[in-house]
Amino acid sequence: MSALDDLLAVMARLRDPAEGCPWDLQQTFASIVPHTLEEAYEVADAIERDDREDMRDELGDLLFQVVFYARLGEEEGSFDFDSIAAGVRDKLIRRHPHIFGEAGPITAEGQRASWEAIKADERLARTSGTDRPGALDSVPLALPALTRSRKLQGRAARVGFEWPDPRQVIDKVREELDELDEALADEPRDQAHVAEEIGDLLLACVNLARQAGVDAEHALRAGNRKFERRFRGLEAVLAEAGETLEEASFERLEAAYQTAKAREGEEPTGT
């Protein structure tokens, strides 16, 4: 037996009605979803840390999630692991006609366009009657908000709803900032209005990132790592001076932050 066959057998044993694990027997498709999302993020974290050993382990944990879903599907007779594998195999062949079909050579950009066109045809084929699917249909609600925003705006762009010049998106960001500034100045402040304007601002920023060829989710994750690194540097600066976070004023914290930035070889300009 292969390692995959062994894993499928282990999963079957865990779900055995008589001798299985009580926790595993309680699980449903819905109850596993949070664990699947957590494992996917742990894979991403291992990749960002460039830790190959952790990558292997976390990918194994993510594979186990697929095996778990497959077992649940097999038990109810809807699908099994083989049908999952066969489905993705067929999809990859169908979406790469330049490799497995008669289409000629293609560029990476051309492949992306071809892939999306084939996906659109597949969505249309799945619809019943004469209703044509909307351009924004099937973008998963469970995606992180930044990722979903990028996908929604990318779908809209493919049908022509797109600023022709990225500088126009910068103007839109400035416009949204002005509207947020006005909302913050209202007396009494309407917090729901403020939240709405912040949402509009974030949407515009995601669009700007997309137009610039940057994934907003990845960019923010990188920004988070940079902030965390520099804040730890701030703590080190204070510790060297015998100071604590609790006793330091904001001005002192800002100065320590700029020192931490300077130690990275960057100009200490702003936060």
Coordinates of C-alpha atoms in Angstrom, one line a residue:
M1 CA 0.0 0.0 0.0
S2 CA 1.1 3.5 -0.7
A3 CA 1.4 6.2 2.1
L4 CA -1.9 7.7 0.7
D5 CA -3.7 4.4 0.9
D6 CA -2.4 4.1 4.5
L7 CA -3.7 7.5 5.3
L8 CA -7.2 6.7 3.8
A9 CA -7.2 3.6 5.9
V10 CA -6.4 5.5 9.1
M11 CA -9.2 7.9 8.3
A12 CA -11.6 5.1 7.9
R13 CA -10.6 3.6 11.2
L14 CA -11.0 7.0 12.9
R15 CA -14.6 7.1 11.6
D16 CA -15.4 3.5 12.4
P17 CA -18.8 3.6 14.1
A18 CA -17.9 0.9 16.6
E19 CA -14.2 1.5 17.3
G20 CA -13.5 5.0 16.0
C21 CA -12.5 8.2 17.7
P22 CA -15.4 9.9 19.5
W23 CA -14.2 13.4 18.3
D24 CA -13.8 12.3 14.7
L25 CA -17.2 10.6 14.7
Q26 CA -18.8 13.9 15.8
Q27 CA -17.5 15.9 12.9
T28 CA -19.5 17.1 9.9
F29 CA -18.5 19.0 6.7
A30 CA -19.4 22.3 8.4
S31 CA -17.6 21.6 11.7
I32 CA -14.3 20.9 9.9
V33 CA -14.2 24.1 7.9
P34 CA -12.5 26.2 10.7
H35 CA -9.8 23.6 11.0
T36 CA -9.3 23.6 7.2
L37 CA -8.9 27.4 7.1
E38 CA -6.5 27.3 10.0
E39 CA -4.3 24.6 8.3
A40 CA -4.3 26.6 5.1
Y41 CA -3.0 29.6 6.9
E42 CA -0.4 27.5 8.7
V43 CA 0.9 26.3 5.3
A44 CA 1.1 29.9 4.2
D45 CA 3.0 30.8 7.4
A46 CA 5.5 28.0 6.9
I47 CA 6.1 29.1 3.3
E48 CA 6.6 32.8 4.3
R49 CA 9.1 31.6 6.9
D50 CA 10.8 29.4 4.3
D51 CA 10.8 26.5 6.7
R52 CA 10.7 23.4 4.6
E53 CA 10.2 21.0 7.5
D54 CA 7.2 22.9 8.7
M55 CA 5.9 23.1 5.1
R56 CA 6.0 19.4 4.8
D57 CA 4.2 18.9 8.1
E58 CA 1.6 21.6 7.5
L59 CA 0.9 20.3 4.0
G60 CA 0.3 16.9 5.5
D61 CA -2.2 18.5 7.9
L62 CA -3.9 20.2 5.0
L63 CA -4.0 16.9 3.1
F64 CA -5.7 15.3 6.1
Q65 CA -8.5 17.8 5.8
V66 CA -9.2 16.7 2.2
V67 CA -9.0 13.1 3.3
F68 CA -11.5 13.8 6.1
Y69 CA -14.0 15.5 3.7
A70 CA -13.5 12.6 1.3
R71 CA -14.4 10.1 4.0
L72 CA -17.5 12.0 4.9
G73 CA -18.6 12.1 1.3
E74 CA -17.9 8.4 0.9
E75 CA -20.0 7.6 3.9
E76 CA -23.0 9.4 2.5
G77 CA -22.4 8.1 -1.0
S78 CA -21.8 11.5 -2.7
F79 CA -18.1 11.3 -3.6
D80 CA -14.9 9.8 -2.4
F81 CA -11.1 10.6 -2.6
D82 CA -10.8 8.9 -6.0
S83 CA -13.6 11.1 -7.5
I84 CA -12.0 14.2 -6.0
A85 CA -8.7 13.4 -7.6
A86 CA -10.3 12.5 -10.9
G87 CA -12.2 15.7 -10.9
V88 CA -9.2 17.9 -10.4
R89 CA -7.2 15.9 -12.9
D90 CA -9.9 16.4 -15.5
K91 CA -10.2 20.1 -14.7
L92 CA -6.4 20.6 -15.1
I93 CA -6.5 18.9 -18.5
R94 CA -9.5 20.8 -19.6
R95 CA -8.0 24.2 -18.6
H96 CA -4.6 23.5 -20.3
P97 CA -5.6 22.9 -23.9
H98 CA -2.2 24.2 -25.0
I99 CA -0.6 21.3 -23.1
F100 CA -3.2 18.5 -23.4
G101 CA -5.1 19.6 -26.5
E102 CA -4.5 21.0 -29.9
A103 CA -4.0 24.6 -29.0
G104 CA -0.6 26.0 -29.8
P105 CA 2.1 27.6 -27.6
I106 CA 0.9 30.3 -25.2
T107 CA 2.4 32.9 -22.9
A108 CA 1.8 33.0 -19.1
E109 CA -0.5 36.0 -19.5
G110 CA -2.4 34.2 -22.3
Q111 CA -2.7 31.2 -20.1
R112 CA -4.3 33.2 -17.4
A113 CA -6.8 34.7 -19.8
S114 CA -7.6 31.3 -21.3
W115 CA -8.0 29.8 -17.8
E116 CA -10.5 32.5 -16.8
A117 CA -12.4 32.1 -20.1
I118 CA -12.7 28.4 -19.6
K119 CA -13.9 28.9 -16.0
A120 CA -16.5 31.3 -17.2
D121 CA -17.7 28.7 -19.8
E122 CA -17.9 26.1 -17.0
R123 CA -19.9 28.4 -14.8
L124 CA -22.3 29.0 -17.7
A125 CA -22.6 25.3 -18.4
R126 CA -23.6 24.7 -14.8
T127 CA -26.5 27.2 -14.8
S128 CA -30.0 25.9 -15.5
G129 CA -32.4 27.4 -18.0
T130 CA -31.5 30.5 -19.9
D131 CA -30.2 32.6 -17.0
R132 CA -26.7 33.8 -17.7
P133 CA -24.5 33.8 -14.6
G134 CA -23.5 37.2 -13.2
A135 CA -19.9 38.3 -13.7
L136 CA -19.4 38.2 -9.9
D137 CA -21.1 34.9 -9.3
S138 CA -19.2 32.1 -7.4
V139 CA -16.6 34.3 -5.7
P140 CA -16.6 32.5 -2.3
L141 CA -18.0 34.5 0.6
A142 CA -15.6 32.7 3.0
L143 CA -12.4 34.2 1.4
P144 CA -10.5 36.8 3.5
A145 CA -12.0 40.2 2.7
L146 CA -9.0 41.6 0.9
T147 CA -8.7 38.5 -1.3
R148 CA -12.4 38.5 -2.1
S149 CA -12.2 42.2 -2.9
R150 CA -9.4 41.6 -5.4
K151 CA -11.3 38.8 -7.0
L152 CA -14.5 40.8 -7.3
Q153 CA -12.7 43.7 -8.8
G154 CA -10.8 41.5 -11.1
R155 CA -14.0 39.9 -12.4
A156 CA -15.5 43.4 -13.0
A157 CA -12.3 44.5 -14.8
R158 CA -12.6 41.5 -17.2
V159 CA -15.9 42.8 -18.5
G160 CA -14.6 46.4 -18.9
F161 CA -15.4 47.9 -15.5
E162 CA -11.9 49.2 -14.9
W163 CA -10.0 52.5 -14.5
P164 CA -7.9 52.9 -17.6
D165 CA -5.0 54.6 -15.7
P166 CA -3.8 53.5 -12.2
R167 CA -3.4 57.2 -11.3
Q168 CA -7.1 57.5 -11.5
V169 CA -7.3 54.9 -8.8
I170 CA -5.0 57.0 -6.7
D171 CA -7.4 59.9 -7.1
K172 CA -10.2 57.6 -6.0
V173 CA -8.2 56.7 -2.9
R174 CA -7.7 60.4 -2.1
E175 CA -11.5 61.0 -2.7
E176 CA -12.3 58.2 -0.2
L177 CA -9.8 59.6 2.3
D178 CA -11.6 63.0 2.1
E179 CA -15.0 61.4 2.6
L180 CA -13.6 59.5 5.7
D181 CA -12.2 62.8 7.0
E182 CA -15.6 64.4 6.7
A183 CA -17.3 61.5 8.4
L184 CA -14.8 61.6 11.3
A185 CA -15.5 65.4 11.7
D186 CA -19.3 64.9 12.0
E187 CA -20.7 65.9 15.4
P188 CA -22.2 63.7 16.7
R189 CA -20.1 61.1 14.9
D190 CA -22.1 58.5 13.0
Q191 CA -19.9 55.3 13.6
A192 CA -21.8 53.3 11.0
H193 CA -21.0 56.0 8.4
V194 CA -17.3 56.0 9.4
A195 CA -17.2 52.2 9.0
E196 CA -18.8 52.5 5.6
E197 CA -16.2 55.1 4.5
I198 CA -13.4 53.0 5.8
G199 CA -14.8 50.1 3.8
D200 CA -14.9 52.2 0.6
L201 CA -11.3 53.3 1.3
L202 CA -10.1 49.8 1.7
L203 CA -11.9 48.7 -1.5
A204 CA -10.1 51.5 -3.4
C205 CA -6.7 50.5 -1.9
V206 CA -7.2 46.9 -2.9
N207 CA -8.1 48.1 -6.4
L208 CA -4.9 50.2 -6.5
A209 CA -2.8 47.2 -5.4
R210 CA -4.4 45.0 -8.1
Q211 CA -3.8 47.6 -10.8
A212 CA -0.2 47.8 -9.6
G213 CA 0.2 44.0 -9.9
V214 CA 0.3 43.5 -6.1
D215 CA -1.8 41.1 -4.1
A216 CA -3.2 43.2 -1.3
E217 CA -3.5 40.2 1.1
H218 CA 0.2 39.3 0.6
A219 CA 1.2 43.0 0.8
L220 CA -0.6 43.4 4.1
R221 CA 0.8 40.2 5.5
A222 CA 4.3 41.5 4.6
G223 CA 3.4 44.9 6.2
N224 CA 2.3 43.1 9.3
R225 CA 5.6 41.2 9.5
K226 CA 7.6 44.5 9.0
F227 CA 5.6 46.2 11.8
E228 CA 6.1 43.3 14.1
R229 CA 9.8 43.2 13.4
R230 CA 10.2 46.9 14.0
F231 CA 8.0 46.9 17.1
R232 CA 10.2 44.2 18.6
G233 CA 13.1 46.4 17.7
L234 CA 11.4 49.2 19.6
E235 CA 11.1 47.0 22.6
A236 CA 14.8 46.2 22.3
V237 CA 15.7 49.9 22.2
L238 CA 13.7 50.5 25.4
A239 CA 15.2 47.5 27.1
E240 CA 18.7 48.8 26.3
A241 CA 17.8 52.0 28.0
G242 CA 16.3 50.3 31.0
E243 CA 12.8 51.5 30.1
T244 CA 9.5 49.7 29.7
L245 CA 6.6 50.1 27.3
E246 CA 4.3 51.0 30.1
E247 CA 6.3 53.9 31.4
A248 CA 7.2 55.3 27.9
S249 CA 5.3 58.2 26.4
F250 CA 4.0 58.0 22.8
E251 CA 6.8 60.4 21.8
R252 CA 9.4 58.1 23.3
L253 CA 7.8 55.1 21.7
E254 CA 7.9 56.8 18.3
A255 CA 11.5 57.8 18.8
A256 CA 12.4 54.2 19.7
Y257 CA 10.5 52.9 16.6
Q258 CA 12.4 55.3 14.4
T259 CA 15.7 54.0 16.0
A260 CA 14.6 50.4 15.2
K261 CA 13.9 51.4 11.6
A262 CA 17.3 53.1 11.3
R263 CA 19.0 50.0 12.5
E264 CA 17.5 48.2 9.6
G265 CA 19.3 50.6 7.3
E266 CA 16.2 52.7 6.4
E267 CA 15.6 56.4 6.7
P268 CA 13.5 57.1 9.9
T269 CA 10.8 59.0 8.1
G270 CA 7.3 58.5 9.4
T271 CA 5.6 55.3 10.8

